[in-house]
Coordinates of C-alpha atoms in Angstrom, one line a residue:
X1 CA 44.2 -10.5 68.1
X2 CA 43.4 -12.8 71.6
X3 CA 42.4 -15.4 68.5
X4 CA 41.5 -16.4 64.8
X5 CA 38.7 -18.6 64.4
X6 CA 39.1 -20.5 60.6
X7 CA 35.9 -21.2 59.2
X8 CA 35.7 -23.3 56.1
X9 CA 32.8 -22.6 52.3
X10 CA 33.0 -24.9 49.5
X11 CA 34.4 -23.3 46.3
X12 CA 33.8 -25.1 42.9
X13 CA 36.2 -25.2 40.8
X14 CA 36.5 -23.7 37.8
X15 CA 35.2 -21.0 38.2
X16 CA 36.0 -19.2 34.7
X17 CA 32.8 -20.7 33.0
X18 CA 32.7 -17.8 30.0
X19 CA 29.4 -19.1 28.0
X20 CA 28.8 -17.1 24.7
X21 CA 25.4 -17.3 24.6
X22 CA 23.3 -17.4 21.3
X23 CA 19.7 -17.6 20.3
X24 CA 19.0 -20.9 17.8
X25 CA 17.7 -19.7 14.0
X26 CA 14.1 -20.4 13.8
X27 CA 14.2 -23.3 10.6
X28 CA 11.0 -24.6 10.7
X29 CA 9.0 -23.1 8.0
X30 CA 4.8 -21.9 7.3
X31 CA 3.3 -19.7 6.1
X32 CA 2.5 -16.9 8.3
X33 CA 0.4 -14.1 6.2
X34 CA -0.7 -13.0 3.2
X35 CA -1.1 -9.2 2.5
X36 CA -2.5 -7.0 -1.2
X37 CA -2.6 -3.7 0.6
X38 CA -1.9 -1.9 -3.0
X39 CA -4.1 -3.5 -5.8
X40 CA -0.7 -4.2 -8.1
X41 CA 1.0 -6.5 -5.9
X42 CA 0.9 -9.2 -3.4
X43 CA 3.0 -10.8 -0.4
X44 CA 3.6 -13.6 1.3
X45 CA 5.1 -14.0 4.6
X46 CA 6.8 -17.1 6.2
X47 CA 8.5 -18.2 8.8
X48 CA 11.4 -18.9 7.4
X49 CA 13.7 -18.8 3.9
X50 CA 13.1 -21.2 1.5
X51 CA 16.1 -21.7 -1.7
X52 CA 12.6 -23.2 -3.5
X53 CA 10.0 -19.8 -3.8
X54 CA 6.8 -20.7 -3.6
X55 CA 5.2 -21.9 -6.7
X56 CA 1.6 -20.3 -7.8
X57 CA -0.9 -21.3 -10.2
X58 CA -3.7 -19.0 -10.8
X59 CA -7.6 -20.5 -10.1
X60 CA -9.2 -17.3 -12.7
X61 CA -6.8 -15.4 -13.8
X62 CA -3.8 -16.5 -16.2
X63 CA -0.9 -16.5 -13.5
X64 CA 2.1 -18.6 -16.8
X65 CA 3.2 -14.9 -17.2
X66 CA 1.8 -12.2 -15.3
X67 CA 3.1 -12.4 -12.6
X68 CA 7.0 -10.5 -11.9
X69 CA 8.8 -12.4 -8.6
X70 CA 10.7 -9.8 -5.8
X71 CA 12.2 -12.6 -3.1
X72 CA 13.8 -10.8 0.0
X73 CA 17.3 -11.4 0.8
X74 CA 16.4 -14.8 3.3
X75 CA 13.4 -15.0 1.1
X76 CA 11.3 -15.4 3.9
X77 CA 9.5 -12.4 2.3
X78 CA 8.2 -12.8 -2.0
X79 CA 6.1 -9.8 -3.2
X80 CA 4.6 -10.7 -6.9
X81 CA 4.1 -7.7 -9.3
X82 CA 0.7 -8.3 -11.7
X83 CA 2.2 -7.7 -14.7
X84 CA -1.6 -7.2 -16.4
X85 CA -3.4 -4.0 -15.7
X86 CA -6.6 -6.0 -15.8
X87 CA -5.5 -8.6 -12.8
X88 CA -4.6 -5.3 -10.8
X89 CA -8.1 -4.0 -11.3
X90 CA -9.1 -7.5 -10.1
X91 CA -10.7 -6.9 -6.9
X92 CA -10.2 -10.8 -6.4
X93 CA -7.6 -13.6 -7.6
X94 CA -7.6 -16.8 -6.4
X95 CA -4.6 -18.9 -6.4
X96 CA -3.2 -22.1 -5.4
X97 CA -0.4 -21.7 -4.2
X98 CA 2.7 -25.0 -3.7
X99 CA 5.4 -24.3 -1.1
X100 CA 7.7 -25.5 1.0
X101 CA 7.2 -25.9 4.7
X102 CA 8.0 -28.5 7.5
X103 CA 6.2 -31.7 9.4
X104 CA 5.4 -32.8 12.3
X105 CA 8.9 -34.5 11.9
X106 CA 11.1 -31.7 11.5
X107 CA 11.2 -32.3 7.4
X108 CA 10.1 -30.2 4.2
X109 CA 7.4 -31.2 2.5
X110 CA 5.0 -29.8 -0.3
X111 CA 2.3 -28.1 1.3
X112 CA -0.4 -26.4 -1.4
X113 CA -2.5 -24.3 -0.5
X114 CA -6.1 -22.5 -1.7
X115 CA -6.0 -18.7 -1.0
X116 CA -8.1 -16.0 -2.0
X117 CA -6.7 -12.3 -1.8
X118 CA -8.5 -9.4 -2.1
X119 CA -8.0 -5.8 -2.8
X120 CA -8.2 -3.1 -0.7
X121 CA -9.3 -0.6 -2.2
X122 CA -11.9 -2.2 -3.9
X123 CA -11.8 -1.1 -7.6
X124 CA -15.1 1.0 -7.0
X125 CA -13.6 2.8 -5.2
X126 CA -10.0 3.8 -7.0
X127 CA -12.1 5.0 -9.8
X128 CA -13.8 7.3 -7.6
X129 CA -10.2 8.3 -6.2
X130 CA -9.2 9.2 -9.8
X131 CA -12.4 10.6 -10.8
X132 CA -11.7 13.0 -7.7
X133 CA -8.0 13.7 -8.5
X134 CA -8.3 15.1 -12.1
X135 CA -11.6 16.8 -10.7
X136 CA -9.6 18.9 -7.8
X137 CA -6.7 19.1 -11.4
X138 CA -9.8 20.5 -14.0
X139 CA -10.2 23.0 -11.4
X140 CA -7.0 24.2 -10.6
X141 CA -6.4 24.7 -14.6
X142 CA -9.7 26.9 -14.4
X143 CA -8.6 28.8 -11.5
X144 CA -5.6 29.6 -13.4
X145 CA -7.3 30.1 -16.7
X146 CA -9.3 32.8 -15.4
X147 CA -6.5 34.4 -14.1
X148 CA -4.3 34.9 -17.4
X149 CA -2.0 32.5 -15.7
X150 CA -0.1 29.4 -17.8
X151 CA -2.3 26.1 -17.7
X152 CA -2.5 22.4 -18.9
X153 CA -5.0 21.5 -21.7
X154 CA -4.6 17.5 -20.9
X155 CA -3.7 16.4 -17.6
X156 CA -0.1 14.6 -17.6
X157 CA -0.1 10.5 -17.3
X158 CA 0.9 9.4 -13.4
X159 CA 4.9 9.8 -13.3
X160 CA 6.9 6.8 -12.1
X161 CA 8.4 7.8 -9.0
X162 CA 12.5 7.4 -8.5
X163 CA 13.1 7.7 -4.8
X164 CA 16.8 9.5 -5.2
X165 CA 19.8 9.7 -2.2
X166 CA 19.4 13.0 -0.4
X167 CA 22.9 14.8 0.1
X168 CA 24.4 17.4 -0.4
X169 CA 28.1 16.2 0.7
X170 CA 29.0 12.6 0.2
X171 CA 32.3 9.9 0.9
X172 CA 35.3 8.9 -1.8
X173 CA 34.0 5.5 -1.0
X174 CA 30.0 6.2 -1.6
X175 CA 27.8 6.0 -4.1
X176 CA 24.8 7.2 -5.4
X177 CA 21.6 4.9 -4.5
X178 CA 18.0 5.6 -5.9
X179 CA 14.6 3.1 -5.5
X180 CA 12.2 2.9 -8.8
X181 CA 8.7 2.4 -6.7
X182 CA 7.5 -0.3 -9.6
X183 CA 9.8 -3.1 -11.8
X184 CA 11.7 -1.7 -14.7
X185 CA 10.3 -2.6 -17.7
X186 CA 13.1 -0.3 -19.5
X187 CA 16.0 1.4 -18.2
X188 CA 17.8 3.7 -21.0
X189 CA 21.7 5.0 -20.1
X190 CA 22.0 7.4 -22.4
X191 CA 19.6 9.4 -20.3
X192 CA 21.7 9.5 -17.5
X193 CA 24.8 11.9 -17.9
X194 CA 27.2 12.5 -14.9
X195 CA 29.5 15.8 -14.9
X196 CA 32.8 16.8 -12.8
X197 CA 33.4 20.1 -12.0
X198 CA 37.3 21.1 -13.0
X199 CA 38.8 24.6 -12.2
X200 CA 35.6 26.0 -13.3
X201 CA 34.6 23.4 -16.4
X202 CA 32.1 20.9 -16.4
X203 CA 33.3 17.6 -18.2
X204 CA 31.8 14.7 -18.2
X205 CA 32.8 12.1 -15.7
X206 CA 32.0 7.8 -16.6
X207 CA 30.4 6.1 -14.2
X208 CA 27.9 2.6 -14.1
X209 CA 24.9 2.1 -13.5
X210 CA 24.6 -1.8 -11.3
X211 CA 21.5 -3.1 -9.2
X212 CA 21.8 -3.2 -5.3
X213 CA 21.7 -7.1 -4.4
X214 CA 18.8 -7.5 -1.6
X215 CA 17.5 -4.4 -1.9
X216 CA 14.6 -4.8 -4.6
X217 CA 13.7 -1.9 -7.4
X218 CA 17.3 -0.1 -6.0
X219 CA 20.0 0.8 -8.2
X220 CA 23.3 3.4 -7.0
X221 CA 25.4 4.9 -9.8
X222 CA 29.5 4.0 -9.1
X223 CA 31.7 7.0 -9.9
X224 CA 35.4 7.9 -9.7
X225 CA 34.5 9.8 -6.7
X226 CA 37.6 11.8 -7.0
X227 CA 37.4 14.2 -3.1
X228 CA 37.4 17.6 -2.9
X229 CA 35.5 17.5 -6.6
X230 CA 31.5 18.8 -7.3
X231 CA 29.3 16.8 -9.6
X232 CA 26.6 16.5 -10.6
X233 CA 24.1 14.0 -11.7
X234 CA 21.5 14.7 -14.5
X235 CA 18.7 12.3 -15.0
X236 CA 16.6 13.0 -18.0
X237 CA 12.5 12.1 -18.5
X238 CA 11.9 8.6 -19.8
X239 CA 15.1 7.1 -18.2
X240 CA 13.7 4.9 -16.8
X241 CA 10.1 3.2 -17.9
X242 CA 7.8 0.2 -15.6
X243 CA 6.5 -2.3 -16.2
X244 CA 2.6 -0.6 -16.7
X245 CA 4.2 2.1 -19.2
X246 CA 4.7 5.2 -17.1
X247 CA 8.0 6.8 -17.2
X248 CA 10.5 8.2 -14.6
X249 CA 10.4 13.1 -14.5
X250 CA 13.8 14.3 -15.2
X251 CA 15.6 15.4 -12.1
X252 CA 19.1 17.4 -11.5
X253 CA 21.3 16.2 -8.1
X254 CA 24.1 18.2 -7.0
X255 CA 26.4 17.2 -4.8
X256 CA 30.4 17.3 -3.8
X257 CA 32.9 14.7 -2.0
X258 CA 34.6 16.1 0.7
X259 CA 38.6 17.1 1.1
X260 CA 41.0 14.0 2.2
X261 CA 42.0 17.0 4.8
X262 CA 38.3 15.8 6.8
X263 CA 39.2 12.1 7.1
X264 CA 40.8 10.0 8.6
X265 CA 42.8 6.5 8.4
X266 CA 43.1 3.4 10.8
X267 CA 45.2 0.3 10.6
X268 CA 44.8 -2.8 13.0
X269 CA 47.3 -5.1 13.4
X270 CA 44.9 -8.2 14.6
X271 CA 47.1 -11.4 16.8
X272 CA 47.0 -14.5 15.4
X273 CA 44.4 -14.3 12.6
X274 CA 46.8 -14.3 9.7
X275 CA 45.3 -16.8 7.1
X276 CA 42.1 -17.1 8.9
X277 CA 38.8 -14.7 7.3
X278 CA 37.4 -12.3 9.8
X279 CA 34.9 -9.4 9.9
X280 CA 35.9 -6.3 11.2
X281 CA 34.3 -3.9 11.8
X282 CA 33.8 -0.1 13.0
X283 CA 31.6 0.5 15.8
X284 CA 30.0 4.4 16.4
X285 CA 28.8 5.4 20.4
X286 CA 25.2 3.3 19.5
X287 CA 27.1 0.3 18.7
X288 CA 26.5 0.3 15.3
X289 CA 28.9 -0.5 12.4
X290 CA 30.0 2.7 10.4
X291 CA 32.2 0.9 8.8
X292 CA 33.4 -2.9 7.7
X293 CA 36.4 -5.1 6.3
X294 CA 37.1 -8.6 5.9
X295 CA 39.9 -9.3 5.6
X296 CA 42.3 -12.7 6.4
X297 CA 45.7 -10.6 6.0
X298 CA 45.4 -9.9 9.8
X299 CA 45.4 -6.3 9.2
X300 CA 42.0 -4.5 8.7
X301 CA 42.7 -1.3 7.0
X302 CA 39.9 1.5 7.4
X303 CA 40.4 4.0 5.3
X304 CA 38.6 8.0 5.3
X305 CA 37.1 8.2 9.1
X306 CA 35.5 10.5 10.0
X307 CA 37.2 12.1 13.0
X308 CA 35.0 10.7 16.0
X309 CA 35.5 8.2 18.5
X310 CA 35.0 4.4 17.7
X311 CA 35.2 1.1 18.5
X312 CA 36.3 -2.1 16.9
X313 CA 34.5 -5.5 17.1
X314 CA 35.7 -8.4 14.9
X315 CA 34.1 -11.7 14.0
X316 CA 35.8 -15.0 12.6
X317 CA 34.0 -16.0 10.0
X318 CA 34.8 -20.0 10.4
X319 CA 32.5 -20.6 6.5
X320 CA 33.9 -17.4 5.4
X321 CA 29.9 -16.5 4.2
X322 CA 30.7 -12.5 5.4
X323 CA 28.3 -13.3 8.2
X324 CA 27.3 -14.0 11.7
X325 CA 26.4 -16.7 11.9
X326 CA 24.8 -18.4 15.1
X327 CA 25.1 -21.4 17.2
X328 CA 23.2 -24.4 17.0
X329 CA 21.5 -26.2 20.6
X330 CA 20.7 -29.8 18.6
X331 CA 23.6 -30.5 17.0
X332 CA 26.3 -29.0 19.1
X333 CA 27.3 -26.0 16.9
X334 CA 28.8 -22.9 18.6
X335 CA 28.1 -19.4 17.2
X336 CA 31.2 -18.0 15.4
X337 CA 33.7 -16.0 17.8
X338 CA 33.0 -12.4 18.9
X339 CA 35.9 -10.2 20.0
X340 CA 35.9 -6.6 21.5
X341 CA 38.5 -4.3 21.4
X342 CA 38.7 -3.5 25.3
X343 CA 39.4 0.5 24.5
X344 CA 37.8 3.3 22.5
X345 CA 39.2 4.5 19.8
X346 CA 39.7 8.4 18.4
X347 CA 40.2 8.8 15.4
X348 CA 41.2 12.2 14.1
X349 CA 41.3 14.2 10.0
X350 CA 44.4 13.8 8.4
X351 CA 46.0 11.1 11.0
X352 CA 46.8 7.9 10.7
X353 CA 45.8 5.7 13.6
X354 CA 48.1 2.0 14.6
X355 CA 46.6 0.0 16.8
X356 CA 48.1 -3.9 18.1
X357 CA 45.5 -6.6 18.9
X358 CA 45.2 -9.1 20.9
X359 CA 42.1 -10.4 20.8
X360 CA 42.7 -13.5 23.0
X361 CA 44.7 -11.7 25.8
X362 CA 41.8 -10.5 28.0
X363 CA 38.4 -12.6 29.4
X364 CA 35.8 -12.8 26.6
X365 CA 33.1 -11.1 29.5
X366 CA 35.6 -8.3 29.9
X367 CA 36.0 -6.8 26.4
X368 CA 33.0 -4.9 25.3
X369 CA 33.2 -1.9 27.0
X370 CA 30.8 -0.2 29.2
X371 CA 29.8 2.9 27.0
X372 CA 28.3 0.5 24.1
X373 CA 27.1 -2.4 26.7
X374 CA 23.3 -2.1 26.8
X375 CA 22.7 -4.3 29.0
X376 CA 24.8 -3.4 31.8
X377 CA 26.3 -6.0 34.6
X378 CA 25.1 -6.5 37.8
X379 CA 27.4 -9.1 38.8
X380 CA 29.4 -7.0 42.0
X381 CA 25.7 -6.2 43.5
X382 CA 25.8 -9.7 43.1
X383 CA 28.7 -11.1 44.8
X384 CA 27.9 -9.0 48.4
X385 CA 24.2 -10.0 48.9
X386 CA 25.4 -13.8 48.1
X387 CA 28.7 -12.6 51.1
X388 CA 26.4 -11.7 53.4
X389 CA 24.5 -14.7 53.1
X390 CA 27.0 -16.6 53.4
X391 CA 27.5 -15.1 56.7
X392 CA 24.3 -15.5 57.8
X393 CA 24.1 -19.0 57.6
X394 CA 28.1 -19.7 59.1
X395 CA 27.1 -17.0 62.1
X396 CA 29.9 -14.6 61.7
X397 CA 29.6 -11.0 61.0
X398 CA 28.8 -9.8 57.5
X399 CA 31.6 -8.2 54.9
X400 CA 31.8 -4.9 55.0
X401 CA 30.2 -3.3 52.0
X402 CA 32.7 -1.6 49.9
X403 CA 32.7 1.1 46.8
X404 CA 32.6 -0.6 44.3
X405 CA 34.8 1.4 41.1
X406 CA 35.0 -0.3 37.6
X407 CA 38.8 -0.2 36.3

C-alpha cells in the first residue's frame, strides 16, 4: 500500500430505530349492505360495531315480538330471525331502521333508513320445491312397497339440523361442540346422556351444557375428560326444539381421550412481566395459535402439548381485555407490544420442558424466527445497492459483494 485516501460521508444518528407498524381500526360506522338469502332471516352488515343494536320497526308487519336478534362478537353484523312462519312466507319485508351512523364530523348520530328486503327465493318457488321433494319421496316409498320392502305412509316432518363436531379422539382440555341450524326454543338436558367406560362397564358421567360466547347457536358439552378413557355421547330425539317447532334427531358419538403419554408440558418463565397481564401463544409452523394462556405471574404454563415444533408469541395486554389492540395514529396511541421467542421449541411426549425468556434482550426486528415470517426481509440486498451507489458518486471502486448468512 503506497497511499491511503480517507473519504468521508454523512452518518445519520440514531441508526437503530425500530418502528412498530400497525393498521388503525376503521371506526366510521355506516350500513354496508343487507341480505335475505334465506327467507327465515335477514342480515345487516355494518362497517363497524356499536354497543347499541339497530332498532327495527316493521311497516308491513309487526316487529315487536316477531324477531330474534343475533349479533356477531364485534356487533358489526346483526341477523334477525323471523319467529312467525307467516313472515317467513312473506316475500317482501318493509321496515324502518334506526341505527348509529358516523356523520361528516366523525360523530355518531341517529340515522333512519327505510328498507325493503326481498326473499331470494319467492314463496311460490319454495312451494314448488317442497312439492317436488314430496313427490320424489313418494316415488321412493311406492317403489319400496312394490318390492315388498319397508315403507312409510306419511312423510316425516323436516328435522332440526344439528352439526356435531366430528371427533374420534380428543384432548383432555377440549370440549365437544355442536351448532344448531336455527335459534333454539327448548333444550331438554334429560335427553342428553354422557357415558364413560371404566374397565369393561359403562357408567353415566356428569357433564354441563353451555353456550359458546361469540358463536351464535353453538353449544359445548363440558365434562371431566379423563385421559385414556372412552366416552359415549348419546342425544335422544327431540332433545332440541327450534323456534319453528322442528325437533332434532337422535345422535350417538363415541370418542376416546388421548393418554397422558401422548403429551408433553411447556413452562415459560418470562422475565420482567411479573404483575403485568400478558397473553402467551403457542404457535405452529404456520404462525397460527395452537394454545393460549393469560398470566400475570410471569410464568406461562402449557399442558397437553402434542409432540411437534412450536414457536412463542407474547402480547402485553395493557388493558387486560384478552386480545391485542392496535394503535391510533390520531391520538398518538401505540399498539400493544408483541414479542417473539427467537428460536423454535421442540416438544416431546412425556417431557416437561422449561424455557427462560427475556423479551427485551433482543431487538424487536430480530425476534421473529424466519420460518414463521411471511414477509421475508430484503434488507441486505438494499444495503449492498446503496453502498454501490455511494461508491459510484465518490468515484471509488465498489465494495465486493459477499454472500449473506442469516445467523
